[in-house]
XYZ file of N, CA, C and O in Angstrom:
636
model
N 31.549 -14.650 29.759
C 31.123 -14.535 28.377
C 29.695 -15.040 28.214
O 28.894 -14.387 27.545
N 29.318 -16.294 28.862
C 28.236 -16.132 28.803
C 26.834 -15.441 29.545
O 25.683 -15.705 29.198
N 27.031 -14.958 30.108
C 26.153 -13.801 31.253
C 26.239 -13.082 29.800
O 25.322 -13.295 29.007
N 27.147 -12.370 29.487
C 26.902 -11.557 28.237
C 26.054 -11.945 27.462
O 24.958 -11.387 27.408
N 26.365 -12.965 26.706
C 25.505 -13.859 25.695
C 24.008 -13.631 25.934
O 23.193 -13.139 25.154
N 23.726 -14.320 27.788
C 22.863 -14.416 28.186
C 21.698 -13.182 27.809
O 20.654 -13.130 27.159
N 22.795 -11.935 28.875
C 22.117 -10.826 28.875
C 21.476 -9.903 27.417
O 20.562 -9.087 27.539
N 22.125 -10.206 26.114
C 22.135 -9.739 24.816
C 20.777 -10.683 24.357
O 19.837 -10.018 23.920
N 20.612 -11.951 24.407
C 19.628 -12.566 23.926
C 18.295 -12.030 25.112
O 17.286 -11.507 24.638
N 18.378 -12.152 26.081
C 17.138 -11.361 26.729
C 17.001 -9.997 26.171
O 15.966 -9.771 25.544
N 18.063 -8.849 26.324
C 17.401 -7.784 25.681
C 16.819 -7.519 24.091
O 16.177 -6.548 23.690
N 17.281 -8.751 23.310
C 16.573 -8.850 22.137
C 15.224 -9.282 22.124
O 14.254 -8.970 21.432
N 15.390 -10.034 23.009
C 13.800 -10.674 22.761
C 12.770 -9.873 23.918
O 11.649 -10.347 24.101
N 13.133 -8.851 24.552
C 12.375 -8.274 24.975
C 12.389 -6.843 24.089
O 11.644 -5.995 24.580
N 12.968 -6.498 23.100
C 13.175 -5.821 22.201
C 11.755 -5.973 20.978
O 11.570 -6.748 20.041
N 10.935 -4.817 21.552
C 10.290 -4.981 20.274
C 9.968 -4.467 18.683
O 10.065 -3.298 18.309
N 9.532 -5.709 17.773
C 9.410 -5.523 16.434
C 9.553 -4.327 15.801
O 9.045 -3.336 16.326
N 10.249 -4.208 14.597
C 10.188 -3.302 14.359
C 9.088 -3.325 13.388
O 8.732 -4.271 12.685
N 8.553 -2.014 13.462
C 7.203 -1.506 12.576
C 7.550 -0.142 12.265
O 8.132 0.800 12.805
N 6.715 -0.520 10.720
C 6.917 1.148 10.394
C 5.662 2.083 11.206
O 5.700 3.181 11.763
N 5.153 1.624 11.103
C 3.833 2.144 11.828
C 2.358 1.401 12.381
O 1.481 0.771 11.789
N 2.525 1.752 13.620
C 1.201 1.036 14.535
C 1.292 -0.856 13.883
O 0.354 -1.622 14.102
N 2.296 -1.211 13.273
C 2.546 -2.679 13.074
C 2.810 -3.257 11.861
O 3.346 -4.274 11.422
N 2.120 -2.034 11.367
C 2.048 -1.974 9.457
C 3.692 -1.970 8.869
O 4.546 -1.388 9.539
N 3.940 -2.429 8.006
C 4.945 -2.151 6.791
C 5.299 -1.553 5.945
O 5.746 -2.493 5.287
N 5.526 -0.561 5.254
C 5.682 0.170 4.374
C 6.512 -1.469 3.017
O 7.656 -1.912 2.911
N 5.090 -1.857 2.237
C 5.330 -2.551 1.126
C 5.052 -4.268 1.184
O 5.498 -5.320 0.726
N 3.919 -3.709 2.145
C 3.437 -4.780 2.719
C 2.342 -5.786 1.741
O 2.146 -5.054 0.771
N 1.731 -6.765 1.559
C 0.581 -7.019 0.997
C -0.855 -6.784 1.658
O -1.094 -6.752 2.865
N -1.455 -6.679 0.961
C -3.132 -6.943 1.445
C -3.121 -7.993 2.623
O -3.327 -7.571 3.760
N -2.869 -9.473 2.394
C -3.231 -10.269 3.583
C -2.132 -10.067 4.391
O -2.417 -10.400 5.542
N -0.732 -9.572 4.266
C 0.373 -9.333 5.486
C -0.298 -7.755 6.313
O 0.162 -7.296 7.359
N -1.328 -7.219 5.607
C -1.905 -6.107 5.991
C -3.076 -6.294 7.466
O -3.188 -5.780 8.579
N -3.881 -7.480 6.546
C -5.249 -8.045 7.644
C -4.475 -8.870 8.663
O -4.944 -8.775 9.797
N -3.520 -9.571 8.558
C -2.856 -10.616 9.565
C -2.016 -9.567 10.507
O -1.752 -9.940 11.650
N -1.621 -8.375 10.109
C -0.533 -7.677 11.141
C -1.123 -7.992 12.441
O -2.218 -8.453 12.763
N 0.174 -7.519 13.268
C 0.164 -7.735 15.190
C -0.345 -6.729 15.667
O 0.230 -6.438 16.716
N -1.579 -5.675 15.284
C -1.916 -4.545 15.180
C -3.188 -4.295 16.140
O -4.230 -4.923 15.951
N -3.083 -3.537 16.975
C -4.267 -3.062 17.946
C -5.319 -2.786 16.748
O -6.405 -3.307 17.004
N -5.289 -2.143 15.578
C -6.283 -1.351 14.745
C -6.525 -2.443 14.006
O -5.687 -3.147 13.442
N -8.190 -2.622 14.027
C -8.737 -3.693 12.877
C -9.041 -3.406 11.681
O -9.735 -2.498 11.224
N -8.528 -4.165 11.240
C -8.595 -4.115 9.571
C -9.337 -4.828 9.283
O -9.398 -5.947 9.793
N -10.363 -4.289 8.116
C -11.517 -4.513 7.138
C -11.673 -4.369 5.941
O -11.256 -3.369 5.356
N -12.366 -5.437 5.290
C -12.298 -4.747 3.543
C -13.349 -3.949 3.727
O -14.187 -3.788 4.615
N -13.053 -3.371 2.427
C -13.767 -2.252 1.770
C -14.989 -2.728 1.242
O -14.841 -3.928 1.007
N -15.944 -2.410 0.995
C -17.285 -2.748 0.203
C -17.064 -2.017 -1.244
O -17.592 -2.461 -2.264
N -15.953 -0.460 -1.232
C -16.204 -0.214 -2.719
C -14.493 0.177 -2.427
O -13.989 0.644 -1.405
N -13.920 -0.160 -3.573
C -12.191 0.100 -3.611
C -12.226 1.839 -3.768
O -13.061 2.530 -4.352
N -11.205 2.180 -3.147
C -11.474 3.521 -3.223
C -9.906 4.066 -3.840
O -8.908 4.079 -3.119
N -9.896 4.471 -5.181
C -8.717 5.259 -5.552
C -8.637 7.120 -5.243
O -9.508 7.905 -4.868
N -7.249 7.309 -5.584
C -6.862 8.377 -5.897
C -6.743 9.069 -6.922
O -7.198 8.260 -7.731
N -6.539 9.756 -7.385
C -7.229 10.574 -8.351
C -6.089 10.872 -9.225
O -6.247 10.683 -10.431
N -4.771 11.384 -8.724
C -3.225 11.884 -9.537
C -2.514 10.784 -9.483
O -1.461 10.689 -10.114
N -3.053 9.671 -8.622
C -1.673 8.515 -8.535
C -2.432 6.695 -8.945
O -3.655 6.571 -8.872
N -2.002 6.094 -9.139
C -2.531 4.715 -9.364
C -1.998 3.741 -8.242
O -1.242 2.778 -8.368
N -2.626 4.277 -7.056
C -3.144 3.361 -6.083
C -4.443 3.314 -5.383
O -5.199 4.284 -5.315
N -4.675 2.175 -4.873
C -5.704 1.659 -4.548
C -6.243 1.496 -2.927
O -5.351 1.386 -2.086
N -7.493 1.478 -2.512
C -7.543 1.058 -1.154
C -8.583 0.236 -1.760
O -9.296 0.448 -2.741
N -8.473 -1.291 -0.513
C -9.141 -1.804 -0.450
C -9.991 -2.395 1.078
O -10.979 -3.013 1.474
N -8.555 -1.551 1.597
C -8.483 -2.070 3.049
C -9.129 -0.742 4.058
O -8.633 0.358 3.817
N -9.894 -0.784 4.847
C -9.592 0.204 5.887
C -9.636 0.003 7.376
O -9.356 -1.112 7.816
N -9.992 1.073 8.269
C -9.178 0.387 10.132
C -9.872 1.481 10.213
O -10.240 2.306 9.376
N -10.077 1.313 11.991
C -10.247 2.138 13.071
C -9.109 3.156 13.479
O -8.023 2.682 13.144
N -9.041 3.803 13.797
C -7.775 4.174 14.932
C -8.155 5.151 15.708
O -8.706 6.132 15.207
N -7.877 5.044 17.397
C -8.057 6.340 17.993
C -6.778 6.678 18.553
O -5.863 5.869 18.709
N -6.726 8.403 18.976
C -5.481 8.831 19.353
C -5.998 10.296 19.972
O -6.267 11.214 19.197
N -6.091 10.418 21.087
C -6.557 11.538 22.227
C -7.414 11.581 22.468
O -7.762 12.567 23.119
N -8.439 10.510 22.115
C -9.537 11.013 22.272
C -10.811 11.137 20.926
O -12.034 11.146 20.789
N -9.460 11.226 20.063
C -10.288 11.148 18.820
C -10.363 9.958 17.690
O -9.357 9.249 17.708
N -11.145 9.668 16.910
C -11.439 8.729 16.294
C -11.167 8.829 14.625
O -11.853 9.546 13.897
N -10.387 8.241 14.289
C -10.123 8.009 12.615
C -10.149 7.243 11.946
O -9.346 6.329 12.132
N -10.978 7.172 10.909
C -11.188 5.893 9.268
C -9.562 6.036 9.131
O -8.839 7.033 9.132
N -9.267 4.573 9.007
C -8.028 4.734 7.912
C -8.811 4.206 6.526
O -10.022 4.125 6.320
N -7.420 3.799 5.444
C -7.560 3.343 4.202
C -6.136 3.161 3.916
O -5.236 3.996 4.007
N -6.072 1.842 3.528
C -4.934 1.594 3.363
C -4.775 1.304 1.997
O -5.402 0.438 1.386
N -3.539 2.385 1.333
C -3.649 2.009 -0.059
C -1.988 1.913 -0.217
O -0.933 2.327 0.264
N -2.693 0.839 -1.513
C -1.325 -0.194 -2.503
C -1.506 0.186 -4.011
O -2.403 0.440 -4.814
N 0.396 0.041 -3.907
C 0.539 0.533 -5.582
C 0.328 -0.299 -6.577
O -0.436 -1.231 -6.324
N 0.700 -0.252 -7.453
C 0.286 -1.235 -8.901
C 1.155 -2.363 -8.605
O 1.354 -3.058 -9.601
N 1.629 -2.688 -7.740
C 2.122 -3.694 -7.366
C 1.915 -4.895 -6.478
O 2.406 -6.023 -6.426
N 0.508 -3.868 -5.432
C -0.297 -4.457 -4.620
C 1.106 -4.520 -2.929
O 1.671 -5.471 -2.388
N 1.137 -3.144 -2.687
C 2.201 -3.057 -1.609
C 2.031 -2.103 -1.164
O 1.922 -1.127 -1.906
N 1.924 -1.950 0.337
C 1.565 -0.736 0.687
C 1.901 0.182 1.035
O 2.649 0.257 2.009
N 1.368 1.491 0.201
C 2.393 2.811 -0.006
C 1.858 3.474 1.357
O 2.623 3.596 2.314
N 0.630 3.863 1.411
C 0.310 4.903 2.375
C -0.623 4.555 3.132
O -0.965 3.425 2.781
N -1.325 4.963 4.119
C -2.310 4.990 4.802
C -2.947 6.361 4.822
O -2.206 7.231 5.279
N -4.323 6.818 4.378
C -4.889 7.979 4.602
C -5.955 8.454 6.029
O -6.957 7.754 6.174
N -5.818 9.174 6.660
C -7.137 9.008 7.709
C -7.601 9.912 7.452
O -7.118 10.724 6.663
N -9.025 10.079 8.237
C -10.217 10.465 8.002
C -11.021 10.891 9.504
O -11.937 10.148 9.856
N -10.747 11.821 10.181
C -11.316 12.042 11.161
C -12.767 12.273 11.095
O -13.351 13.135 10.438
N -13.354 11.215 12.010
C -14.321 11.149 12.261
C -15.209 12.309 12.811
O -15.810 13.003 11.991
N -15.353 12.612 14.387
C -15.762 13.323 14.402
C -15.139 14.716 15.158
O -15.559 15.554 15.956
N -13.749 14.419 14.338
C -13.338 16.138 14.948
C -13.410 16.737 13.144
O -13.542 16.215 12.038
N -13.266 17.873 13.606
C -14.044 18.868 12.314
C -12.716 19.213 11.896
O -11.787 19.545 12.633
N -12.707 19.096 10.557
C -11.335 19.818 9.661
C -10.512 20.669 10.261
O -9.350 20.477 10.618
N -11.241 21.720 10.366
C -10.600 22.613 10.950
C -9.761 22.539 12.525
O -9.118 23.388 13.142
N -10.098 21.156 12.813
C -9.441 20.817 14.471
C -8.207 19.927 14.137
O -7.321 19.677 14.954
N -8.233 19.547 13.059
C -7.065 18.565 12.701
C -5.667 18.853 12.902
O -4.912 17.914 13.159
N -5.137 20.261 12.800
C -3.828 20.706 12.480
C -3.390 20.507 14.057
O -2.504 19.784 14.511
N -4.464 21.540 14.861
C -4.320 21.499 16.607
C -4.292 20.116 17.418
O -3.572 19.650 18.301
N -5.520 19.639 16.634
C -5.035 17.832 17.497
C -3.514 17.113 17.229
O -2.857 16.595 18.133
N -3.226 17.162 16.266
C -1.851 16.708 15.745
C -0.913 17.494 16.648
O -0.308 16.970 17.583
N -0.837 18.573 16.372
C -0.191 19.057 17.621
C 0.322 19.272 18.350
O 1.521 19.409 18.593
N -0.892 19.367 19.032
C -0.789 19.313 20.753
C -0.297 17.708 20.735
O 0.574 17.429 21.559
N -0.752 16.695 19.918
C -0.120 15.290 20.553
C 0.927 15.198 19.867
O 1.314 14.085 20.223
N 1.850 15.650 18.961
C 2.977 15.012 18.129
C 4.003 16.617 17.770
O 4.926 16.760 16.968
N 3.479 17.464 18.568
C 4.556 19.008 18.629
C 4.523 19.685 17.622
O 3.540 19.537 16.896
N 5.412 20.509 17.286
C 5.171 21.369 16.290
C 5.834 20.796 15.077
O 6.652 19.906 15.309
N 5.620 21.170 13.693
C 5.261 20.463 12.613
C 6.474 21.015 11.878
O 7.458 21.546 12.392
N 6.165 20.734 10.208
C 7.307 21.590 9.820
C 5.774 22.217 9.121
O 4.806 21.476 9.293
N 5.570 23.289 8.495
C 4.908 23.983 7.807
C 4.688 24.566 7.126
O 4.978 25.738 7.364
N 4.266 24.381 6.258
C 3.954 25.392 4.761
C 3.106 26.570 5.016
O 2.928 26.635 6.232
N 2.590 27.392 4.489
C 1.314 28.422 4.395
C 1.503 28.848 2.938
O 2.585 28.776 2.354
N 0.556 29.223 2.487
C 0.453 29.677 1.256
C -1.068 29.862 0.590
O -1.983 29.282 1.176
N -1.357 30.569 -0.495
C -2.690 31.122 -0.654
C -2.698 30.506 -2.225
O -1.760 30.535 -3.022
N -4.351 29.811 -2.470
C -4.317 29.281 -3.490
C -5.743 29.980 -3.940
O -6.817 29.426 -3.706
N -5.646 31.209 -4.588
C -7.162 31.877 -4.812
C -7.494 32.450 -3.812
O -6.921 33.405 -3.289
N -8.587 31.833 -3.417
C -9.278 32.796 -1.952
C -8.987 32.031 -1.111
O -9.153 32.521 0.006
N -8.477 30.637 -1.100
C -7.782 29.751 0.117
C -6.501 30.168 0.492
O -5.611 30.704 -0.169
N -6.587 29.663 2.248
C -5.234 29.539 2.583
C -4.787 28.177 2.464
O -5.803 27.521 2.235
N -3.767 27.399 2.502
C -3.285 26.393 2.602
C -2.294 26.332 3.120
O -1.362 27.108 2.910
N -2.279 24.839 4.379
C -1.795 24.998 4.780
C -0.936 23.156 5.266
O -1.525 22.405 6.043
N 0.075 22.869 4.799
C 0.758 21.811 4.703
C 1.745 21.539 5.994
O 2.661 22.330 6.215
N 1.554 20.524 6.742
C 1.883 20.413 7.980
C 2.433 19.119 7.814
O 1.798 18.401 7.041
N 3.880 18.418 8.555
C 4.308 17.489 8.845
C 5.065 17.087 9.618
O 6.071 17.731 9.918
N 4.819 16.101 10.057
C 5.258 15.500 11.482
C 5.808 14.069 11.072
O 5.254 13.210 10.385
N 7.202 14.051 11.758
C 8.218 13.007 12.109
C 7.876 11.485 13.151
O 8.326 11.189 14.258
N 7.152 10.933 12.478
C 6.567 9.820 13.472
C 7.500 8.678 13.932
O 7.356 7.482 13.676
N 8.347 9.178 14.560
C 9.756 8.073 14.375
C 10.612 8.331 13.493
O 10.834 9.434 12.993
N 11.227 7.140 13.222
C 12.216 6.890 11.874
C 11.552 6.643 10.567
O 11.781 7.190 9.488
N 10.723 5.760 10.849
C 10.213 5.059 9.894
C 8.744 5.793 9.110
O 8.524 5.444 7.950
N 8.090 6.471 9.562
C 6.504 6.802 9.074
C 6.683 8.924 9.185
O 7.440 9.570 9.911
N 5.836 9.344 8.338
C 5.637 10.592 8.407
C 4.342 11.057 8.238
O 3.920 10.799 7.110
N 3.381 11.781 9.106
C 2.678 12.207 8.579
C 2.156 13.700 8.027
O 2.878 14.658 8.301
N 1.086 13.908 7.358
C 1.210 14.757 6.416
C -0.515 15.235 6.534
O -1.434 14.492 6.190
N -0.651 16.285 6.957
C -1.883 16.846 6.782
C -1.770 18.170 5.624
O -0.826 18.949 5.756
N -2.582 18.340 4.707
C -3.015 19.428 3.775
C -4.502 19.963 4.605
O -5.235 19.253 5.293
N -4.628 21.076 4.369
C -6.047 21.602 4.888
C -6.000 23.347 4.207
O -5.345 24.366 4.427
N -6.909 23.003 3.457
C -7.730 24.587 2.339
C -8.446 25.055 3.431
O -8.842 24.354 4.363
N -8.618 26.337 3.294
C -9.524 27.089 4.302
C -10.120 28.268 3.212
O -9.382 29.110 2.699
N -11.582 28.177 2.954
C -11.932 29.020 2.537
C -12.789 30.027 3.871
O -13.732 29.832 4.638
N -11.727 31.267 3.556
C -12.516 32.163 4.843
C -13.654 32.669 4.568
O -14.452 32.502 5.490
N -14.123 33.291 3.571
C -15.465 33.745 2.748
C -16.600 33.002 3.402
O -17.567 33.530 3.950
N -16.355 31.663 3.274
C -17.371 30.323 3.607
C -17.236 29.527 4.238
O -18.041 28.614 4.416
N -15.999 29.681 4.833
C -16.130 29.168 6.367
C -15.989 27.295 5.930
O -16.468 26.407 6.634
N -15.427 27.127 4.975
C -15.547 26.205 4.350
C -13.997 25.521 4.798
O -13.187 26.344 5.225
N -13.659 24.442 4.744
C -12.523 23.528 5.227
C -12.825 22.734 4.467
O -13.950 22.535 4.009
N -11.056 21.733 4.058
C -11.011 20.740 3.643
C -9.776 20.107 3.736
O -8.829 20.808 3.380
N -9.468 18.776 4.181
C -8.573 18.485 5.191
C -7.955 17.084 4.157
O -8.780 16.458 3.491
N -7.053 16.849 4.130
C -6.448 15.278 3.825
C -5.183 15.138 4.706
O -4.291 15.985 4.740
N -5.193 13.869 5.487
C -3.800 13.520 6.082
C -3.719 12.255 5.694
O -4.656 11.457 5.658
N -2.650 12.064 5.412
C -1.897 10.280 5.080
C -0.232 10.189 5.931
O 0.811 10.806 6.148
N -0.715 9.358 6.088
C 0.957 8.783 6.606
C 1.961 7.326 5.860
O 1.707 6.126 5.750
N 3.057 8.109 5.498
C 3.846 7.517 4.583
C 4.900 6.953 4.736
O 5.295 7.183 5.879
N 5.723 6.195 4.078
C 7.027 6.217 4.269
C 8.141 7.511 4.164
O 8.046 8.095 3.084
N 9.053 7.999 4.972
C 9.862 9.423 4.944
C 10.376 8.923 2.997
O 10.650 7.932 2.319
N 10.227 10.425 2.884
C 11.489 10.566 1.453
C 12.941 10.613 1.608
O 13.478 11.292 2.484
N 13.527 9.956 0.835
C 14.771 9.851 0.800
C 15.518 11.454 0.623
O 15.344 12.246 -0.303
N 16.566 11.645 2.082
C 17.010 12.662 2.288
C 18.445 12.728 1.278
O 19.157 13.732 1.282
């Protein structure tokens, strides 16, 4: 019985933390945000940056790379000061490379298509575990060759 014992407390503690994502919390605070156990550094903001349809806030943002490529986060909290989402911001891969990088590293998506005017749109999401989802939107105006990209990663919706 105790070898058991034994063996159960080693595989816990070599068992690691759970995170919703890269270390983060889904409802976390600002300073449980800067203190996380997190490879990606977190920084304040010089100007708070909101959203436009919803009343949350960033104050926070991070590094992150993943293939190769490089992304701004922003970490934003609700009127409660807890954190709902994380948005990124690819640096220097081009809008239009976003859907393919995701990808090729995280498989095929679930997907929307649909035409909004002279755009296509096109809504892509990926299962990041249990816990986190992410979510790319990207407009394509073909006329102008024009792109425009938003991905955030969230907590999943209740099924």
């Amino acid at each position: 019985m105790m070898r058991l014992a034994a063996a159960c407390l080693v595989f816990t503690c070599a068992t690691p933390a759970h995170a919703d994502w890269q270390g983060f919390k889904w409802g976390m605070k600002e300073k449980q945000v800067e203190s996380a156990g997190s490879d990606i550094e977190v920084y304040r903001l010089e100007e708070p940056r909101s959203w436009r349809m919803r009343p949350i806030v960033s104050t926070l943002g991070g590094k992150w790379g993943l293939d190769g490529h490089e992304y701004e986060l922003f970490f934003f909290f609700n009127e409660k000061g807890r954190l709902e989402l994380i948005e990124l911001e690819p640096v220097e891969l081009e809008c239009r490379d976003t859907l393919a990088a995701f990808s090729e590293r995280f498989g095929n998506s679930e997907a929307e298509v649909s035409s909004i005017g002279p755009a296509k749109r096109t809504v892509a999401r990926w299962q990041l575990g249990n816990d986190a989802v992410l979510t790319t939107l990207v407009l394509h105006f073909p006329n102008s060759e024009e792109w425009t990209c938003k991905s955030t990663i969230r907590e999943p919706f209740p099924k």
